[in-house]
Coordinates of C-alpha atoms and ligand atoms in Angstrom, one line a residue:
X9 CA 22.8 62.2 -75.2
X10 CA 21.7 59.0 -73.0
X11 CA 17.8 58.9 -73.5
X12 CA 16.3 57.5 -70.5
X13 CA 12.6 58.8 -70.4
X14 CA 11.5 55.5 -72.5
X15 CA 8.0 55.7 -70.4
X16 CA 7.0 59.5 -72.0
X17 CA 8.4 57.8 -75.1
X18 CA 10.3 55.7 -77.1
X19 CA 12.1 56.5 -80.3
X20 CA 10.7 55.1 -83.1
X21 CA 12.9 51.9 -84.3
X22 CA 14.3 52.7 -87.6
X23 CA 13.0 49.0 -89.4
X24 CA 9.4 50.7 -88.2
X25 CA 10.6 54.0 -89.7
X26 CA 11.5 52.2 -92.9
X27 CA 8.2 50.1 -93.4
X28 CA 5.5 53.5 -92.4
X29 CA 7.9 55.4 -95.1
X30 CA 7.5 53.5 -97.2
X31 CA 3.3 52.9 -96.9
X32 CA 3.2 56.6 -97.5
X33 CA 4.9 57.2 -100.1
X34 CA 4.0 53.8 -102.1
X35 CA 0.4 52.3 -100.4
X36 CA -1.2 55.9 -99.4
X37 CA -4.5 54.8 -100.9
X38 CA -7.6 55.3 -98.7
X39 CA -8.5 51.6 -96.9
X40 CA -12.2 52.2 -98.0
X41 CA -11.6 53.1 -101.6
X42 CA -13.1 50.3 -103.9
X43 CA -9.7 50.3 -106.4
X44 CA -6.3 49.0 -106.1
X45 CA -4.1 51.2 -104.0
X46 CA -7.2 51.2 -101.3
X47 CA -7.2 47.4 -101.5
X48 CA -3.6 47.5 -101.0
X49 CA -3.9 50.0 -97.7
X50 CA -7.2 47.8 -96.8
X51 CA -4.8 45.1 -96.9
X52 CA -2.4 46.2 -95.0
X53 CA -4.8 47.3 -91.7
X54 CA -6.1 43.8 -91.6
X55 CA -2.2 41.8 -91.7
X56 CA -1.6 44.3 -88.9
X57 CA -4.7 43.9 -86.7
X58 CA -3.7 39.8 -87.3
X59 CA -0.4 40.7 -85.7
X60 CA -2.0 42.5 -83.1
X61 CA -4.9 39.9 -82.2
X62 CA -1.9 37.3 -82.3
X63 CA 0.3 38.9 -80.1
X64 CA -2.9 39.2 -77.9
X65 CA -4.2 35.8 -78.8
X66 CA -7.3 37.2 -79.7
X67 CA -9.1 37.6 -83.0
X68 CA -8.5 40.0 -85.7
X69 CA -12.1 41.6 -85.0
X70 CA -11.8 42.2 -81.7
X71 CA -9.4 44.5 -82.3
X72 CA -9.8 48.2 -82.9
X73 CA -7.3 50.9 -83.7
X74 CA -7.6 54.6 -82.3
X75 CA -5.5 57.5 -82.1
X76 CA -3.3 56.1 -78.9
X77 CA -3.9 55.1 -75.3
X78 CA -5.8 57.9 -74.3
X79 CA -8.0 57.5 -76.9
X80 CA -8.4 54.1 -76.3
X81 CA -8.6 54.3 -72.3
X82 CA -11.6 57.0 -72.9
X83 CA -13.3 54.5 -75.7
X84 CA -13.4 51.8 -72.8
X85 CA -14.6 53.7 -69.9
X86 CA -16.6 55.8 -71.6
X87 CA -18.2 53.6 -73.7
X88 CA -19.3 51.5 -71.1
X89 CA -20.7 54.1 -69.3
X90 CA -23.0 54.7 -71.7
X91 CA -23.7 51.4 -73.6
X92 CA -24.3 49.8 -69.7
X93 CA -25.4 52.6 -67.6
X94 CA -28.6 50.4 -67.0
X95 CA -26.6 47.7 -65.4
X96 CA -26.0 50.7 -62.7
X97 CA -23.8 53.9 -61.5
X98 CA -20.9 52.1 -59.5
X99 CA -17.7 52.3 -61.1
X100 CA -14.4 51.2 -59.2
X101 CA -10.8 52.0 -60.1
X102 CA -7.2 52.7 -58.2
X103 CA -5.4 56.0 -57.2
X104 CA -2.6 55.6 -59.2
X105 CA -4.4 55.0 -62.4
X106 CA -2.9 57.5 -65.7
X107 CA -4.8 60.5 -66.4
X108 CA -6.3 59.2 -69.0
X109 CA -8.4 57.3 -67.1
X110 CA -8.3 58.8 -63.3
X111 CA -9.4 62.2 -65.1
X112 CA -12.2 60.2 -67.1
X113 CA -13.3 58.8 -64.0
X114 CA -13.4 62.2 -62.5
X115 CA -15.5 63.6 -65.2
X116 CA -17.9 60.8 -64.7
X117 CA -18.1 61.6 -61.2
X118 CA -19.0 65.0 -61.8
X119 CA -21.8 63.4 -64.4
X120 CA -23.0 61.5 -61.5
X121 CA -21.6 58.3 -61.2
X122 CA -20.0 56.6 -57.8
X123 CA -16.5 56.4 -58.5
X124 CA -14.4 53.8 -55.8
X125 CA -10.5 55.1 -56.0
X126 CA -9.1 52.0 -54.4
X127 CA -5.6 52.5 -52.4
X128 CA -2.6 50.8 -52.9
X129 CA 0.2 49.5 -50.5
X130 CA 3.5 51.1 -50.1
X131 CA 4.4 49.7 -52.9
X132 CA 2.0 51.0 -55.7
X133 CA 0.0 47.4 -55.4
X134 CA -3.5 47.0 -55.4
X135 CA -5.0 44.4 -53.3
X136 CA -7.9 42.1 -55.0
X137 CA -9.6 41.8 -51.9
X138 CA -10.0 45.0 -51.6
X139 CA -11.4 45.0 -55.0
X140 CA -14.1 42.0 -54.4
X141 CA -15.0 43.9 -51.0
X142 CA -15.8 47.4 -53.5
X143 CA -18.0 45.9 -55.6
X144 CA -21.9 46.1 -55.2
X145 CA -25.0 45.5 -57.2
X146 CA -24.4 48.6 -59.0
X147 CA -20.8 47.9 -59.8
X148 CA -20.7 48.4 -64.2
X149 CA -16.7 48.3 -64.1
X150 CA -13.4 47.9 -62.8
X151 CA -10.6 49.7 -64.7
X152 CA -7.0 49.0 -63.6
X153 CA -4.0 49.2 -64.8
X154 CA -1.3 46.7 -65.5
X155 CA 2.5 48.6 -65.0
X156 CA 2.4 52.0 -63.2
X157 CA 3.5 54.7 -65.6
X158 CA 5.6 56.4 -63.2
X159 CA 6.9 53.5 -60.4
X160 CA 6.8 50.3 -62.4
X161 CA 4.7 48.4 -60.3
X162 CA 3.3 45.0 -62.1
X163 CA -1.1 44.8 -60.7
X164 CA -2.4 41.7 -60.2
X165 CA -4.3 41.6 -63.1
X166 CA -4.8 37.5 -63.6
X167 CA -6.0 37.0 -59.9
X168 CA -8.3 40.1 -60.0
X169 CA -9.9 39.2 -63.0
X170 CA -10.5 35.5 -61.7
X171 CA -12.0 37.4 -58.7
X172 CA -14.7 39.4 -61.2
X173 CA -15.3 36.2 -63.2
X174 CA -17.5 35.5 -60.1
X175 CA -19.3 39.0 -61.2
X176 CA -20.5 38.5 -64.6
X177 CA -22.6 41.7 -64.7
X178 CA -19.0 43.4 -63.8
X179 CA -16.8 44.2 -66.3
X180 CA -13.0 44.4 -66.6
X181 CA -10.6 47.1 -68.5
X182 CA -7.2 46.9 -68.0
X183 CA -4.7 49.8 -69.5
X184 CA -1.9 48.1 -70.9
X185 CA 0.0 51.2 -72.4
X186 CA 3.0 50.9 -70.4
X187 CA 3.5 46.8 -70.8
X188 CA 2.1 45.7 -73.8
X189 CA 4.7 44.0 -76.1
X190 CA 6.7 43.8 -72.8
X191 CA 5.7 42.3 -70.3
X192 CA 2.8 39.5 -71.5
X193 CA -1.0 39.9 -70.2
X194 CA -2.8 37.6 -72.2
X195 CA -6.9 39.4 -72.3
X196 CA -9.0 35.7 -72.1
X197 CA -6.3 34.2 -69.9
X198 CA -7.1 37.2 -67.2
X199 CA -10.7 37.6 -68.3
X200 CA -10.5 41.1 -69.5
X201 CA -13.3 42.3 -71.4
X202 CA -11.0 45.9 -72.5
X203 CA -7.4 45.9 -72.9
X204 CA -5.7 49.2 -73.6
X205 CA -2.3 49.6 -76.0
X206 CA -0.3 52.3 -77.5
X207 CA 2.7 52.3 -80.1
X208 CA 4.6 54.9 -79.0
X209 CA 5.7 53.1 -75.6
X210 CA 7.6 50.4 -77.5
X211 CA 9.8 51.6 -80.5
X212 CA 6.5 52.4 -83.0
X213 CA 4.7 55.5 -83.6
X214 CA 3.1 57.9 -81.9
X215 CA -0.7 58.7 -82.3
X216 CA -1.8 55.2 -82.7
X217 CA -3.1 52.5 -80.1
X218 CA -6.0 50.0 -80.2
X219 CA -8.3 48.6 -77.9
X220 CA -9.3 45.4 -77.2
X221 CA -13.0 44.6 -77.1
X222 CA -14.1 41.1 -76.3
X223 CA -16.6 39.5 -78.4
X224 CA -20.4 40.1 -78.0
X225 CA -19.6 43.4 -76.1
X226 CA -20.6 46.3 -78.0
X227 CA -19.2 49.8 -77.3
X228 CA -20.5 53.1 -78.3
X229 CA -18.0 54.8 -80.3
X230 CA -16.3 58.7 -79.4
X231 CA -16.3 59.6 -82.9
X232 CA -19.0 59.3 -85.1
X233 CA -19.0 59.1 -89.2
X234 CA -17.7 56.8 -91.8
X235 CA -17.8 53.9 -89.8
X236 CA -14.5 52.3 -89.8
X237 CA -13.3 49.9 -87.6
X238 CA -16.7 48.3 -87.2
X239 CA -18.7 51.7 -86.4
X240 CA -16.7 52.0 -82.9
X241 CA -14.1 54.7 -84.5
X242 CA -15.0 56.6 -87.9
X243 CA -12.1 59.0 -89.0
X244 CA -10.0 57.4 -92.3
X245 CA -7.6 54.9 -90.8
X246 CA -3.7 56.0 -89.9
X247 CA -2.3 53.3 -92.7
X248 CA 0.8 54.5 -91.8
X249 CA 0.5 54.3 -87.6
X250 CA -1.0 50.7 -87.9
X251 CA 1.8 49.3 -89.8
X252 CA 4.3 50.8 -87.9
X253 CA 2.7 49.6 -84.4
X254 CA 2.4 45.9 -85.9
X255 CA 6.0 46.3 -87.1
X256 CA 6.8 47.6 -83.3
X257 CA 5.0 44.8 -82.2
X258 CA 7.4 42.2 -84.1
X259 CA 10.2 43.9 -83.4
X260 CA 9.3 43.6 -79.4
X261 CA 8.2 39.4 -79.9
X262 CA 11.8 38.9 -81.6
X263 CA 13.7 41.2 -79.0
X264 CA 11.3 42.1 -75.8
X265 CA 12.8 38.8 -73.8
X266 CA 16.6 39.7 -74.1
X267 CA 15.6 43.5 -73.5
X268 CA 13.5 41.9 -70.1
X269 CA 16.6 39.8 -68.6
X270 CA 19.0 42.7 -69.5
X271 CA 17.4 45.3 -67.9
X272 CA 16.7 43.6 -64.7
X273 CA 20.1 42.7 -64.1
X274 CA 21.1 46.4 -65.4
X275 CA 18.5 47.6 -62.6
X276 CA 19.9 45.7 -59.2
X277 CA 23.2 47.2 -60.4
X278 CA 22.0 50.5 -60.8
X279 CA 20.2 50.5 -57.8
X280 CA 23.0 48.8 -55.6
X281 CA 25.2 51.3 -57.0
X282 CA 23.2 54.7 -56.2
X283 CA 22.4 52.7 -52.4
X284 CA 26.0 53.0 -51.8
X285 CA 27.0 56.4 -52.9
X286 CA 23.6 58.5 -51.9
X287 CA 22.3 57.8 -48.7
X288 CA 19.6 59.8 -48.9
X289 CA 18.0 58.0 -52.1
X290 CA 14.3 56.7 -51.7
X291 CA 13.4 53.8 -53.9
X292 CA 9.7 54.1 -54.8
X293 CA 7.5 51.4 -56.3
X294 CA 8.1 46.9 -56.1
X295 CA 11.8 46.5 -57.2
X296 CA 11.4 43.0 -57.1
X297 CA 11.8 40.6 -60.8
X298 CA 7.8 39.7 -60.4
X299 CA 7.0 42.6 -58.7
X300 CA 8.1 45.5 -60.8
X301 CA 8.8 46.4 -64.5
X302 CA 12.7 46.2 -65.0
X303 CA 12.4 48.9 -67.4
X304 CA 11.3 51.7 -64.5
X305 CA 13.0 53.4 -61.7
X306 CA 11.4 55.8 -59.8
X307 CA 14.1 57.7 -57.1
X308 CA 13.2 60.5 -54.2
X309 CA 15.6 62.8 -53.2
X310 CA 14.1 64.2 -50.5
X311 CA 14.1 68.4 -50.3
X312 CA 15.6 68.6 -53.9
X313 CA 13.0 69.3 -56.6
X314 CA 12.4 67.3 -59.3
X315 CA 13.0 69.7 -62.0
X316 CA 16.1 70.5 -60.8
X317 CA 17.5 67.6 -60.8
X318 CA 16.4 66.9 -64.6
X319 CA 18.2 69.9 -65.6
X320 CA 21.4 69.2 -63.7
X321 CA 21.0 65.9 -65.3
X322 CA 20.6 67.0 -69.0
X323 CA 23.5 69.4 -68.5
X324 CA 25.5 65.6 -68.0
X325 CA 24.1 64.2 -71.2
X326 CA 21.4 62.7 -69.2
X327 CA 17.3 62.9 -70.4
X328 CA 15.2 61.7 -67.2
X329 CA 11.6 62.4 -66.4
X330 CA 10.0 64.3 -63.4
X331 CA 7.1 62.4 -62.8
X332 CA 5.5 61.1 -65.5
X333 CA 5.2 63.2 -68.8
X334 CA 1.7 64.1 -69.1
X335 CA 2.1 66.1 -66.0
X336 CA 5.7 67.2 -65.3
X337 CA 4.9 71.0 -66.1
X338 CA 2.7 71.1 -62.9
X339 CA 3.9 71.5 -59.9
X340 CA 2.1 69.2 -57.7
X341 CA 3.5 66.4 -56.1
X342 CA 2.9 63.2 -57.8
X343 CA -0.1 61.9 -57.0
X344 CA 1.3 58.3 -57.6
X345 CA 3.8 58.8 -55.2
X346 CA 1.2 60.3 -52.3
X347 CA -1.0 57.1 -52.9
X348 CA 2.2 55.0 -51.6
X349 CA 2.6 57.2 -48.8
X350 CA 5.4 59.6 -50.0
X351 CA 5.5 63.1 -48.1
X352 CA 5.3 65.9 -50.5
X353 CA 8.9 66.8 -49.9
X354 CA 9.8 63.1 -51.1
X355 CA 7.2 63.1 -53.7
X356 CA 8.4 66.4 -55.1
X357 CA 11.8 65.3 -55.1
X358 CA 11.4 62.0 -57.8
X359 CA 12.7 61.3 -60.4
X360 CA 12.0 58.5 -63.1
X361 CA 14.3 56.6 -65.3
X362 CA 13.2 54.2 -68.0
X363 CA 14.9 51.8 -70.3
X364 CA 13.9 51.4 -73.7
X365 CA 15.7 48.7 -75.9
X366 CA 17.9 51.0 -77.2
X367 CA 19.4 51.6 -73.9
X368 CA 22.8 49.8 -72.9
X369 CA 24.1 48.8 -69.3
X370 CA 26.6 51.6 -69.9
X371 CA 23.6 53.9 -70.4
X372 CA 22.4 53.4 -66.6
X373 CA 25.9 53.7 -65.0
X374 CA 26.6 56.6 -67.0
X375 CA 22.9 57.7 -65.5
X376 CA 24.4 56.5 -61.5
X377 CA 27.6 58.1 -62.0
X378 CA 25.6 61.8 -63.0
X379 CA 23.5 61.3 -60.1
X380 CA 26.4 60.6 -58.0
X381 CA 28.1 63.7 -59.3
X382 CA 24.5 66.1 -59.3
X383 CA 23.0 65.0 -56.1
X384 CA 25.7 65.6 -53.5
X385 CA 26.1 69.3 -55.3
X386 CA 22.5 70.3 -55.2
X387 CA 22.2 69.0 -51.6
X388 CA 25.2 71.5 -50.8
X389 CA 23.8 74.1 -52.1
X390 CA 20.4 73.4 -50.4
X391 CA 22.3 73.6 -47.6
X392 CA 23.7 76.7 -48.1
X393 CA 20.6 78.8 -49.6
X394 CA 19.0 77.2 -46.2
X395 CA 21.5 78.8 -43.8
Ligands
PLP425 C1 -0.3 54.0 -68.4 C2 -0.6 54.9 -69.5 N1 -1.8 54.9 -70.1 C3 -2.1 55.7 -71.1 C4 -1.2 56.5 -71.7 C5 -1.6 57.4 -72.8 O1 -1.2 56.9 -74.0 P1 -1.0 57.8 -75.3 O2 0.2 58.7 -75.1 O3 -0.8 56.8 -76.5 O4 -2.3 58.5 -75.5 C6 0.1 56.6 -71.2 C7 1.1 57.5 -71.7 O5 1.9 58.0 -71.0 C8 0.4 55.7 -70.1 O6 1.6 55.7 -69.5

């Protein structure tokens, strides 16, 4: 099998494996219990929130783990929405935000908030005029994301947030999921007040994330009880999940730059490579090196549908994603892919392959020669069923 579907999610690096085994068998004490073995687990939360708020360059206690992105993306927004509602009830975001927060913002619509969806040019970018000329005196925050889950495409996060440091009532969440531990965003450098992570996206665990919460902001929290991590998220802490993302997180410091510059140059080749045997391939999203995660690839076949093409793909070995995973069972076209200007016949004919740092070059051309072999036979029988 040649697992290319690293942006629904990655698999779990077997040193991160190793270290949550062994906290559950050896440290499963409870973090707030007053003896030992909850010292011990107390311990362990706060070396990996130092890793965290390091690799961040933040502190420790601005730091707050949850139960993944989602989680954290709804903590944000959310929060905000209710700890600043008296600043106002203008909110601005883009169209090609994740569900998690696009489908937050459409809640708060419905709860009577202005919502500002801002476009984005052909290639998936966002332009920070366009958010400086959306704010207004009721603006409360600007959520955007850093690399588009399904094209890649790397937001101008830096310049925008030096834009809203001229807006101090406005503030600034940025979901991170897809490039944190990859691709660096540094939250004071690009005056974000919420960052969003996950640690199933780079080699850790699934069903824990943090957010980032800059100091002297307070946020009301989704779940209410014991009052862990600072009141903002009660529940007893995922020992476990923590340790594993902070692992995941040293892992990707020690590796992420070789895993960058490889699959960058892995990409052009790819993409040269399909160019010259399907003619009919559409390249969606900023394949350039500062424009675009190397790590994404996001291809239309016109007329052919997605779903299709992921099957004929698997039946070569091949694990690709239709969209991106949170909605590849509906049959919708991507609404990504519509915001860039895709028809629906393009849009319902994409595919998306991501690189995780597990992959190898030989991965990807055994990826180009599949397609190469799939495409051409699909399109014939397209041809045929149309007759
Ligand atoms: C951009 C983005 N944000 C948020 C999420 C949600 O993260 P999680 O799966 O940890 O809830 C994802 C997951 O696909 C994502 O790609």
């Amino acid at each position: 099998m040649i697992y290319l579907d690293n942006s629904a999610t990655t698999q779990t690096d077997p040193e991160v494996a190793k270290v949550m085994a062994d906290v559950m068998v050896d440290v499963f004490g409870n973090p707030s219990s007053l003896h030992g073995l909850g010292v011990k687990a107390e311990r362990l939360v706060t070396g990996a929130r130092k890793v965290i708020a390091q690799a961040l360059n933040v502190s420790p206690e601005e730091i707050f783990f949850t139960s993944g992105g989602t989680e954290a993306n709804n903590l944000a927004i959310r929060g905000v929405t209710e700890e600043y509602a008296g600043r106002g009830k203008h909110l601005i975001t883009t169209e090609i935000e994740h569900p998690s927060v696009y489908e937050v913002f459409q809640y708060l619509e419905r709860k009577g908030w202005n919502v500002t969806y801002l476009p984005v040019d052909s290639q998936g970018r966002v332009n920070p005029d366009d958010v400086e000329r959306a704010i207004t005196e009721e603006t409360v925050l600007v959520s955007i994301m850093h690399v588009n889950n399904e094209i890649g495409t790397i937001q101008p996060i830096e310049e925008i947030g030096r834009r809203l440091e001229r807006y101090p009532k406005v503030l600034f969440h940025v979901d991170a999921v897809q490039s944190f531990g990859k691709i660096p965003l540094l939250p004071r450098q690009a005056k974000i007040d919420f960052l969003s992570a996950s640690g199933h996206k780079l080699h850790g665990p699934k069903g824990v994330g943090c957010l980032y919460i800059r100091k002297n902001l307070h946020l009301p929290p989704l779940l209410i009880g014991g009052g862990q991590e600072q009141g903002i998220r009660s529940g007893t802490e995922n020992v476990p999940g923590i340790v594993g993302m902070a692992k995941a997180v040293v892992l990707a410091r020690q590796k992420g730059d070789a895993f960058i510059r490889d699959s960058a140059n892995w990409k052009e080749a790819f993409l040269r490579q399909i160019q010259e045997r399907l003619s009919s391939v559409i390249i969606n999203g900023d394949v350039s090196r500062e424009g675009g995660a190397p790590y994404i690839i996001n291809l239309s076949f016109p007329f052919l549908k997605s779903e299709v093409i992921v099957h004929a793909l698997e039946k070569e070995g091949v694990y690709v994603s239709s969209k991106s995973a949170c909605s590849s069972k509906k049959e919708l076209p991507s609404r990504v892919l519509k915001a860039i200007g895709r028809s629906d016949e393009e849009a319902l004919g994409s595919i998306r392959i991501s690189l995780g740092r597990m992959n190898t070059e030989e991965d990807l051309m055994r990826c180009a020669d599949a397609l190469g072999k799939v495409i051409p036979m699909l399109q014939q029988v397209m041809k045929v069923h149309n007759r």
